[in-house]
Short mmCIF file of C-alpha atoms in Angstrom, two decimals:
data_model
loop_
_atom_site.label_atom_id
_atom_site.label_comp_id
_atom_site.label_asym_id
_atom_site.label_seq_id
_atom_site.Cartn_x
_atom_site.Cartn_y
_atom_site.Cartn_z
CA MET A 1 -50.70 -9.14 88.79
CA LEU A 2 -51.65 -12.36 90.61
CA TYR A 3 -51.69 -15.49 88.48
CA ASP A 4 -51.15 -19.25 88.79
CA SER A 5 -47.95 -20.35 87.51
CA ALA A 6 -49.05 -23.89 87.20
CA VAL A 7 -51.56 -22.94 84.74
CA LEU A 8 -50.05 -19.96 82.84
CA PRO A 9 -46.27 -19.45 82.12
CA GLY A 10 -44.90 -16.03 83.29
CA TRP A 11 -44.21 -14.92 79.88
CA ASP A 12 -47.88 -15.44 78.62
CA VAL A 13 -49.00 -13.15 81.70
CA GLU A 14 -46.40 -10.56 80.92
CA MET A 15 -47.51 -10.52 77.27
CA MET A 16 -51.34 -10.33 78.58
CA ALA A 17 -50.53 -7.48 80.74
CA LYS A 18 -49.05 -5.48 78.11
CA GLN A 19 -51.74 -5.97 75.76
CA LEU A 20 -54.22 -5.01 78.50
CA GLU A 21 -52.02 -1.71 78.85
CA LYS A 22 -52.51 -1.08 75.18
CA LEU A 23 -56.37 -1.54 75.07
CA LEU A 24 -56.76 0.70 78.17
CA LEU A 25 -54.62 3.37 76.71
CA GLN A 26 -56.46 3.32 73.45
CA ILE A 27 -59.81 3.45 75.47
CA ASP A 28 -58.37 6.74 77.49
CA SER A 29 -57.38 8.55 74.33
CA GLY A 30 -60.86 9.62 73.52
CA LEU A 31 -62.49 7.22 71.12
CA ASP A 32 -64.99 7.75 68.48
CA PRO A 33 -68.56 6.96 70.26
CA SER A 34 -69.18 4.57 67.06
CA THR A 35 -65.97 2.30 67.93
CA VAL A 36 -66.41 -1.13 68.88
CA VAL A 37 -64.46 -3.46 70.78
CA SER A 38 -63.17 -5.50 67.64
CA ASP A 39 -61.76 -2.03 66.47
CA LEU A 40 -59.33 -1.98 69.40
CA ARG A 41 -55.95 -3.17 68.62
CA PRO A 42 -54.19 -5.06 71.46
CA LEU A 43 -50.69 -5.46 69.45
CA THR A 44 -47.96 -3.24 71.06
CA HIS A 45 -45.18 -1.86 68.82
CA GLN A 46 -42.52 -4.09 70.23
CA GLN A 47 -44.56 -7.15 69.63
CA ALA A 48 -45.26 -6.35 66.26
CA ALA A 49 -41.45 -6.05 65.73
CA ASP A 50 -40.91 -9.73 67.26
CA ILE A 51 -43.64 -11.29 65.27
CA LEU A 52 -41.87 -9.90 62.26
CA LYS A 53 -38.78 -11.53 63.35
CA PHE A 54 -40.35 -14.66 64.24
CA SER A 55 -42.57 -15.17 61.02
CA CYS A 56 -40.14 -14.29 58.07
CA SER A 57 -38.03 -17.19 57.07
CA ASP A 58 -36.14 -17.22 53.98
CA LEU A 59 -38.38 -17.25 50.81
CA ASN A 60 -36.23 -18.84 47.83
CA GLU A 61 -38.46 -19.69 45.05
CA HIS A 62 -37.04 -22.25 42.45
CA HIS A 63 -38.68 -22.27 38.94
CA GLU A 64 -37.22 -25.51 37.85
CA CYS A 65 -39.55 -28.50 36.86
CA LEU A 66 -39.51 -30.98 39.80
CA HIS A 67 -38.50 -33.88 37.72
CA GLU A 68 -35.88 -31.98 35.82
CA ARG A 69 -34.17 -31.03 38.98
CA ILE A 70 -34.17 -34.72 40.27
CA LEU A 71 -32.92 -36.23 37.06
CA ALA A 72 -30.34 -33.76 36.45
CA LYS A 73 -28.90 -34.25 39.72
CA ALA A 74 -28.66 -38.00 38.85
CA LYS A 75 -25.43 -37.69 37.09
CA ASP A 76 -23.61 -36.79 40.46
CA TRP A 77 -24.61 -39.93 42.05
CA GLU A 78 -25.24 -42.55 39.18
CA THR A 79 -24.60 -45.73 41.06
CA ASN A 80 -26.25 -44.91 44.20
CA ASP A 81 -29.67 -46.51 45.07
CA ALA A 82 -32.33 -44.09 44.58
CA VAL A 83 -35.27 -46.63 44.91
CA HIS A 84 -35.33 -49.71 47.16
CA GLY A 85 -38.79 -51.41 46.96
CA TRP A 86 -40.26 -55.01 47.69
CA ASP A 87 -40.75 -55.15 43.85
CA ALA A 88 -37.46 -53.45 42.31
CA ARG A 89 -34.28 -51.59 42.88
CA TYR A 90 -32.90 -48.83 40.76
CA THR A 91 -29.85 -46.52 41.17
CA TYR A 92 -30.12 -42.96 39.99
CA SER A 93 -28.89 -43.87 36.62
CA GLU A 94 -31.21 -46.68 36.09
CA LEU A 95 -34.10 -44.34 37.36
CA GLN A 96 -33.19 -41.67 34.77
CA SER A 97 -32.97 -44.10 32.06
CA THR A 98 -36.36 -46.00 32.50
CA VAL A 99 -38.12 -42.72 33.04
CA LYS A 100 -36.89 -41.48 29.56
CA LEU A 101 -37.79 -44.72 28.05
CA LEU A 102 -41.28 -45.04 29.24
CA SER A 103 -41.90 -41.09 28.97
CA PRO A 104 -42.96 -41.20 25.22
CA ARG A 105 -44.81 -44.47 25.54
CA VAL A 106 -46.84 -42.96 28.09
CA SER A 107 -47.58 -39.86 25.99
CA SER A 108 -48.64 -42.44 23.32
CA HIS A 109 -51.19 -44.27 25.28
CA LEU A 110 -52.65 -41.07 26.40
CA GLY A 111 -53.43 -40.14 22.83
CA GLY A 112 -51.55 -36.80 22.87
CA MET A 113 -53.59 -35.35 25.65
CA ALA A 114 -52.51 -31.99 26.36
CA GLY A 115 -49.64 -31.36 28.70
CA GLY A 116 -50.48 -30.07 32.08
CA ARG A 117 -53.46 -32.38 32.60
CA ILE A 118 -53.82 -34.36 35.77
CA ILE A 119 -53.35 -38.03 35.44
CA PRO A 120 -54.72 -40.42 38.03
CA ILE A 121 -52.46 -43.18 39.02
CA CYS A 122 -54.04 -45.89 40.92
CA TYR A 123 -50.86 -48.20 42.21
CA GLU A 124 -50.07 -50.33 45.32
CA LYS A 125 -47.11 -48.87 47.07
CA SER A 126 -44.08 -50.19 45.30
CA ALA A 127 -40.94 -48.98 43.36
CA ALA A 128 -43.06 -49.14 40.09
CA ALA A 129 -45.41 -46.53 41.58
CA LEU A 130 -42.55 -44.05 42.09
CA VAL A 131 -41.28 -44.62 38.59
CA ALA A 132 -44.86 -43.79 37.26
CA MET A 133 -45.08 -40.53 39.08
CA LEU A 134 -41.70 -39.41 37.63
CA THR A 135 -42.79 -40.61 34.19
CA MET A 136 -46.09 -38.51 34.25
CA LEU A 137 -44.06 -35.51 35.26
CA SER A 138 -41.46 -36.01 32.61
CA GLY A 139 -44.16 -36.36 30.02
CA GLY A 140 -45.51 -32.96 30.98
CA TYR A 141 -48.30 -34.14 33.03
CA GLY A 142 -49.29 -33.72 36.81
CA PHE A 143 -50.35 -36.57 38.66
CA LEU A 144 -53.03 -37.65 41.23
CA MET A 145 -52.26 -40.77 43.32
CA ILE A 146 -55.27 -42.88 44.09
CA ASP A 147 -55.43 -45.19 47.01
CA SER A 148 -57.13 -48.38 45.93
CA GLY A 149 -58.72 -48.86 49.14
CA LEU A 150 -60.79 -45.61 48.96
CA PRO A 151 -64.68 -46.30 48.37
CA THR A 152 -65.45 -46.55 44.69
CA ASP A 153 -67.73 -43.39 44.93
CA ARG A 154 -64.90 -41.36 46.23
CA ILE A 155 -62.81 -42.35 43.35
CA LYS A 156 -65.44 -41.63 40.91
CA TYR A 157 -65.79 -38.16 42.39
CA MET A 158 -61.91 -37.48 42.24
CA LEU A 159 -61.92 -38.48 38.64
CA GLU A 160 -64.90 -36.20 37.83
CA VAL A 161 -63.25 -33.22 39.70
CA ILE A 162 -60.13 -33.46 37.55
CA GLY A 163 -61.75 -34.35 34.36
CA ALA A 164 -60.12 -37.68 33.86
CA ASN A 165 -61.60 -40.65 32.13
CA CYS A 166 -58.62 -42.97 32.08
CA VAL A 167 -56.15 -44.02 34.90
CA VAL A 168 -52.62 -45.16 34.77
CA CYS A 169 -52.71 -48.66 36.89
CA SER A 170 -50.91 -51.80 37.70
CA ASN A 171 -52.01 -55.19 37.10
CA ALA A 172 -53.56 -55.64 40.72
CA SER A 173 -55.57 -52.37 40.48
CA GLN A 174 -56.84 -52.67 36.87
CA GLN A 175 -59.88 -54.56 37.64
CA LEU A 176 -60.86 -51.57 40.17
CA VAL A 177 -60.31 -48.90 37.70
CA LEU A 178 -62.52 -50.90 35.14
CA ASN A 179 -65.11 -51.34 37.77
CA ILE A 180 -65.63 -47.62 37.93
CA GLY A 181 -66.05 -47.19 34.34
CA ALA A 182 -62.68 -45.64 33.40
CA GLN A 183 -60.40 -46.56 30.95
CA SER A 184 -57.30 -48.39 32.28
CA ILE A 185 -53.60 -47.72 31.23
CA ASN A 186 -51.65 -50.66 32.34
CA PHE A 187 -48.16 -49.13 33.39
CA GLU A 188 -46.48 -52.67 34.01
CA ASN A 189 -47.24 -53.60 30.41
CA MET A 190 -45.20 -50.29 29.48
CA PHE A 191 -42.05 -52.12 30.63
CA GLN A 192 -42.78 -54.77 28.47
CA SER A 193 -43.55 -53.33 25.28
CA ALA A 194 -49.27 -29.76 37.12
CA ALA A 195 -46.94 -31.23 39.41
CA TYR A 196 -49.18 -33.29 41.27
CA CYS A 197 -52.95 -33.11 42.88
CA ILE A 198 -53.86 -34.26 46.20
CA PHE A 199 -57.40 -34.30 47.60
CA THR A 200 -58.25 -33.06 51.19
CA SER A 201 -60.38 -35.14 53.53
CA GLY A 202 -63.73 -33.45 52.81
CA SER A 203 -64.75 -31.80 56.00
CA THR A 204 -67.12 -29.48 54.20
CA GLY A 205 -69.06 -32.64 52.67
CA SER A 206 -66.88 -33.08 49.49
CA PRO A 207 -63.06 -33.57 49.31
CA LYS A 208 -61.34 -30.41 47.80
CA GLY A 209 -58.62 -31.13 45.08
CA VAL A 210 -55.54 -29.08 45.89
CA VAL A 211 -53.26 -28.73 42.72
CA LEU A 212 -49.61 -27.60 43.27
CA LEU A 213 -47.37 -26.21 40.44
CA HIS A 214 -43.78 -27.26 39.96
CA ASN A 215 -42.21 -24.09 41.27
CA GLN A 216 -44.21 -24.62 44.48
CA VAL A 217 -43.36 -28.28 44.87
CA THR A 218 -39.81 -27.59 44.14
CA SER A 219 -39.54 -24.50 46.32
CA GLY A 220 -41.18 -26.06 49.20
CA LEU A 221 -39.13 -29.38 49.18
CA GLU A 222 -35.84 -27.42 48.46
CA ALA A 223 -36.25 -25.32 51.46
CA GLN A 224 -37.04 -28.64 53.72
CA CYS A 225 -33.84 -29.96 52.37
CA SER A 226 -31.76 -26.85 53.01
CA VAL A 227 -32.70 -26.88 56.80
CA GLY A 228 -31.82 -30.66 57.29
CA LEU A 229 -35.19 -32.42 57.10
CA TYR A 230 -33.78 -34.77 54.54
CA LEU A 231 -30.45 -35.89 54.88
CA SER A 232 -28.20 -36.63 51.85
CA SER A 233 -27.53 -40.14 53.26
CA ALA A 234 -31.04 -40.87 54.06
CA HIS A 235 -32.66 -44.28 53.52
CA ILE A 236 -36.43 -43.22 54.24
CA LEU A 237 -39.22 -45.57 54.62
CA GLN A 238 -42.15 -44.49 52.33
CA PHE A 239 -44.62 -45.44 54.89
CA SER A 240 -47.63 -42.92 54.34
CA SER A 241 -50.74 -43.79 52.04
CA TYR A 242 -50.26 -42.18 48.53
CA SER A 243 -53.52 -40.23 49.49
CA PHE A 244 -51.59 -38.26 51.99
CA ASP A 245 -48.90 -35.59 50.73
CA THR A 246 -46.57 -36.90 53.36
CA SER A 247 -45.75 -39.54 50.54
CA ILE A 248 -44.67 -36.56 48.06
CA ALA A 249 -41.95 -35.34 50.56
CA ASP A 250 -40.82 -39.09 51.52
CA ILE A 251 -40.22 -39.53 47.61
CA PHE A 252 -39.18 -36.34 45.90
CA ALA A 253 -37.43 -34.55 48.76
CA THR A 254 -35.41 -37.61 49.49
CA LEU A 255 -34.46 -37.82 45.75
CA LEU A 256 -33.72 -34.08 45.87
CA SER A 257 -31.42 -34.16 48.85
CA GLY A 258 -28.72 -36.19 47.43
CA VAL A 259 -27.94 -39.80 47.35
CA GLY A 260 -30.98 -40.28 49.49
CA CYS A 261 -33.00 -43.85 48.83
CA VAL A 262 -36.74 -44.24 49.18
CA CYS A 263 -37.48 -47.81 50.69
CA ILE A 264 -40.82 -49.14 49.85
CA PRO A 265 -42.24 -52.09 51.70
CA ARG A 266 -45.23 -53.91 50.81
CA ASP A 267 -48.68 -52.38 51.79
CA GLU A 268 -49.68 -55.36 53.67
CA ASP A 269 -46.24 -55.52 55.62
CA LYS A 270 -45.77 -51.86 56.77
CA LEU A 271 -48.19 -52.15 59.78
CA VAL A 272 -47.50 -55.70 61.00
CA GLN A 273 -43.91 -55.68 60.29
CA LEU A 274 -42.96 -51.98 60.62
CA SER A 275 -39.79 -52.73 62.82
CA ARG A 276 -38.67 -55.72 60.74
CA ASN A 277 -39.13 -53.62 57.53
CA ILE A 278 -37.02 -50.63 59.14
CA ASN A 279 -34.02 -53.09 59.80
CA GLU A 280 -34.36 -54.91 56.60
CA PHE A 281 -34.23 -51.84 54.52
CA SER A 282 -31.51 -50.23 56.59
CA VAL A 283 -33.81 -47.25 57.19
CA ASN A 284 -32.37 -44.30 59.27
CA VAL A 285 -35.18 -41.64 58.67
CA ILE A 286 -38.99 -42.27 58.90
CA ASP A 287 -42.07 -40.01 58.96
CA LEU A 288 -44.90 -41.15 61.04
CA THR A 289 -48.27 -40.08 62.77
CA PRO A 290 -47.67 -40.11 66.67
CA SER A 291 -50.28 -42.90 66.56
CA ALA A 292 -48.25 -45.11 64.23
CA ALA A 293 -44.96 -44.45 65.99
CA ARG A 294 -46.49 -46.48 68.96
CA MET A 295 -45.81 -49.35 66.96
CA ILE A 296 -41.92 -49.38 67.33
CA GLN A 297 -39.54 -49.02 70.12
CA PRO A 298 -35.96 -47.62 70.04
CA ALA A 299 -34.55 -50.84 71.14
CA ASP A 300 -35.94 -52.79 67.96
CA VAL A 301 -34.74 -50.06 65.57
CA PRO A 302 -31.09 -49.26 66.37
CA LYS A 303 -30.18 -47.57 63.06
CA LEU A 304 -33.11 -45.38 63.10
CA LYS A 305 -31.41 -41.68 63.35
CA VAL A 306 -34.49 -39.41 62.67
CA LEU A 307 -38.05 -40.07 63.64
CA ARG A 308 -40.13 -37.24 62.20
CA LEU A 309 -43.89 -37.08 63.74
CA GLY A 310 -46.84 -35.14 61.90
CA GLY A 311 -50.25 -35.50 60.90
CA GLU A 312 -51.63 -35.26 64.60
CA SER A 313 -50.54 -33.81 67.91
CA MET A 314 -47.49 -35.17 69.51
CA HIS A 315 -47.53 -36.34 73.08
CA GLN A 316 -45.22 -36.54 75.99
CA HIS A 317 -44.96 -40.06 75.83
CA HIS A 318 -43.12 -39.85 72.39
CA ILE A 319 -40.62 -37.34 73.89
CA GLU A 320 -39.88 -39.59 76.85
CA THR A 321 -39.33 -42.49 74.59
CA TRP A 322 -37.37 -40.97 71.73
CA ALA A 323 -35.82 -37.74 72.67
CA ASN A 324 -32.66 -39.22 73.89
CA ARG A 325 -32.39 -42.16 71.32
CA CYS A 326 -32.37 -40.16 67.98
CA ASN A 327 -33.13 -36.91 66.34
CA LEU A 328 -36.84 -36.40 67.17
CA GLN A 329 -38.76 -33.87 64.92
CA ASN A 330 -42.38 -32.38 64.98
CA THR A 331 -43.74 -30.93 61.83
CA TYR A 332 -46.70 -29.27 60.63
CA SER A 333 -48.16 -30.16 57.21
CA PRO A 334 -51.40 -28.79 55.80
CA THR A 335 -52.42 -30.25 52.55
CA GLU A 336 -52.17 -26.83 50.84
CA CYS A 337 -48.72 -26.54 51.54
CA CYS A 338 -45.72 -28.74 50.02
CA VAL A 339 -45.23 -30.44 52.44
CA GLN A 340 -44.13 -29.46 55.95
CA CYS A 341 -44.33 -25.71 56.42
CA THR A 342 -43.04 -25.71 60.11
CA SER A 343 -40.70 -27.96 62.00
CA VAL A 344 -38.86 -28.52 65.20
CA ASP A 345 -35.87 -30.80 65.30
CA HIS A 346 -33.59 -32.28 68.10
CA ILE A 347 -36.54 -32.25 70.55
CA ASP A 348 -35.48 -32.88 74.21
CA ASN A 349 -37.42 -33.64 77.52
CA SER A 350 -37.70 -29.90 77.98
CA THR A 351 -39.75 -29.36 74.82
CA PRO A 352 -43.43 -28.97 75.03
CA SER A 353 -45.29 -31.68 73.31
CA SER A 354 -47.48 -28.81 71.57
CA VAL A 355 -44.45 -27.20 69.67
CA ILE A 356 -44.49 -27.40 65.89
CA GLY A 357 -41.46 -24.85 65.26
CA LYS A 358 -40.79 -22.18 62.87
CA GLY A 359 -41.61 -21.75 59.02
CA ILE A 360 -39.80 -23.64 56.41
CA GLY A 361 -39.54 -21.57 53.58
CA CYS A 362 -42.83 -19.51 54.34
CA HIS A 363 -43.74 -16.67 56.52
CA THR A 364 -46.26 -17.92 59.21
CA TRP A 365 -48.73 -15.32 60.91
CA VAL A 366 -51.18 -15.57 63.93
CA VAL A 367 -54.20 -13.61 62.53
CA ASP A 368 -57.66 -12.72 63.63
CA PRO A 369 -59.88 -15.20 61.46
CA GLN A 370 -62.35 -12.43 60.55
CA THR A 371 -59.96 -10.00 59.70
CA HIS A 372 -56.88 -11.51 58.35
CA GLU A 373 -54.91 -8.40 58.02
CA HIS A 374 -54.97 -7.84 61.81
CA LEU A 375 -51.93 -9.93 63.50
CA MET A 376 -52.82 -11.40 66.93
CA PRO A 377 -50.44 -10.26 69.98
CA LEU A 378 -47.71 -12.54 71.12
CA GLY A 379 -49.31 -15.33 73.20
CA ALA A 380 -53.02 -15.14 71.81
CA VAL A 381 -54.36 -18.22 70.41
CA ASP A 382 -55.79 -17.72 66.75
CA GLU A 383 -55.60 -19.13 63.22
CA LEU A 384 -52.56 -19.67 61.35
CA ALA A 385 -52.12 -18.09 58.10
CA ILE A 386 -49.28 -18.99 55.75
CA GLN A 387 -47.87 -16.48 53.28
CA GLY A 388 -47.62 -17.82 49.82
CA PRO A 389 -49.69 -20.42 47.93
CA ALA A 390 -51.06 -22.25 51.14
CA VAL A 391 -54.12 -22.00 53.40
CA ALA A 392 -54.57 -23.28 57.06
CA ARG A 393 -57.22 -23.30 59.41
CA ASP A 394 -55.72 -24.62 62.53
CA LEU A 395 -55.20 -22.69 65.82
CA VAL A 396 -52.02 -21.73 66.95
CA LYS A 397 -49.99 -19.24 69.14
CA PHE A 398 -46.36 -18.10 69.21
CA ASN A 399 -44.18 -18.83 72.41
CA LYS A 400 -41.38 -16.91 73.96
CA GLN A 401 -38.84 -18.20 71.64
CA GLY A 402 -40.95 -17.66 68.45
CA ASN A 403 -42.12 -21.20 67.94
CA LEU A 404 -45.53 -21.87 66.93
CA ILE A 405 -47.65 -23.83 69.60
CA PHE A 406 -50.22 -26.03 67.94
CA VAL A 407 -53.41 -25.47 70.12
CA GLY A 408 -56.24 -27.26 68.06
CA ARG A 409 -57.84 -27.69 64.85
CA GLY A 410 -60.65 -25.05 63.50
CA ASP A 411 -62.89 -27.89 62.61
CA ASN A 412 -64.09 -31.21 63.70
CA GLN A 413 -61.45 -33.56 62.33
CA ILE A 414 -60.35 -36.18 64.46
CA LYS A 415 -58.03 -39.21 64.38
CA ILE A 416 -58.66 -42.78 65.14
CA ARG A 417 -55.43 -45.13 65.26
CA GLY A 418 -53.59 -42.31 63.28
CA GLN A 419 -56.00 -42.24 60.31
CA ARG A 420 -57.84 -39.00 59.71
CA VAL A 421 -61.91 -38.94 60.32
CA GLU A 422 -63.94 -35.78 59.22
CA LEU A 423 -66.95 -36.02 61.55
CA GLU A 424 -68.60 -33.39 59.20
CA GLU A 425 -68.09 -35.32 56.27
CA ILE A 426 -69.75 -38.26 57.95
CA GLU A 427 -72.46 -36.09 59.07
CA ASN A 428 -73.01 -34.62 55.44
CA ASN A 429 -73.10 -38.30 53.93
CA LEU A 430 -75.57 -39.23 56.57
CA GLN A 431 -77.86 -36.32 55.89
CA GLN A 432 -77.97 -37.41 52.25
CA HIS A 433 -79.26 -40.91 53.15
CA ALA A 434 -82.76 -41.71 52.43
CA LEU A 435 -83.49 -42.95 55.91
CA THR A 436 -82.37 -39.56 57.39
CA LYS A 437 -84.53 -37.53 55.34
#
């Protein structure tokens, strides 16, 4: 078989040849006249065995509540910093005591609302916001973090979807809550006197609320800790917006990992003073989009040990800049998983920038989007299916080492400066406008 090695790796061509052979043998075996091309199966027995080996990582389900698991561990490192924010600092012992103190007060303010309800929290990035999340969980509620920078119509829609008429807020965000017609519960005043919900970006016209249960969150985060994504000595900068589930991992996986500290700068500082924040908080782990990672250079952040990229495609530039300076990692994190479902670490100059690694606490399959029970042959590009409580619509393939290669999205989402933009959502809103009808 003749091929251009500059375009196709030899292994890919070998897989294609075996698949072609399998197809030809099926055709030659005497098919029923009603057989159509889509009925043919190019997957060989050996490839099926290899896919099973590649796809099946350990599945360890934890049934403890997330907050109980974190607070129970607090006794083992009581005096260690758990949270270092611009507004406050808590040891694990102080965090545990504060949450236990505030939990009944929250329940009282919520008027005996049934446990399991999703409570919206509208808070600027701060240590107090982290305390609010844990307090909701401790009170038996789930939470939905609302970014105060979202359009008011989007916030109203999110509250309508989850059936909420009250919002836990800070002094700074209280007026916003009142402006949208919701009841405000000022969390800061309490200091003086499901597990979580997150919304997708809305590529089908309206954002989709995804609710993850305690066992799903705890199982996912514990799996990520078990493979070393969150070091026990990590000081992680909580950079991502509360609207994105990376913030969940930044906070709760760090607290689960043991003697980790969540470092929280001001929202207005995180973009213009990123390197300075990393140094001032003694940060050694950070999770960024590749676009945001361009704002820092290795020489400016000598204490950084782990740079984890996700949310958009990594480029060769990032490998050339960081591979020999720290543990460079690339992850894949759909909203419907908690949080990273694949990862590759210790990336070096020989690693293709499109590699997103192997499954973490989940089984990953490359499937035919029309018939999901049909696995695709090795090297074939098609949709990623994640076994468990997750759904993904991105295009991937397996490489020779069994790592998943990210090929592209199955929708029209793009990124501008690392911020997610859904072209279909924009199109849908334009179509609803009076001037376009």
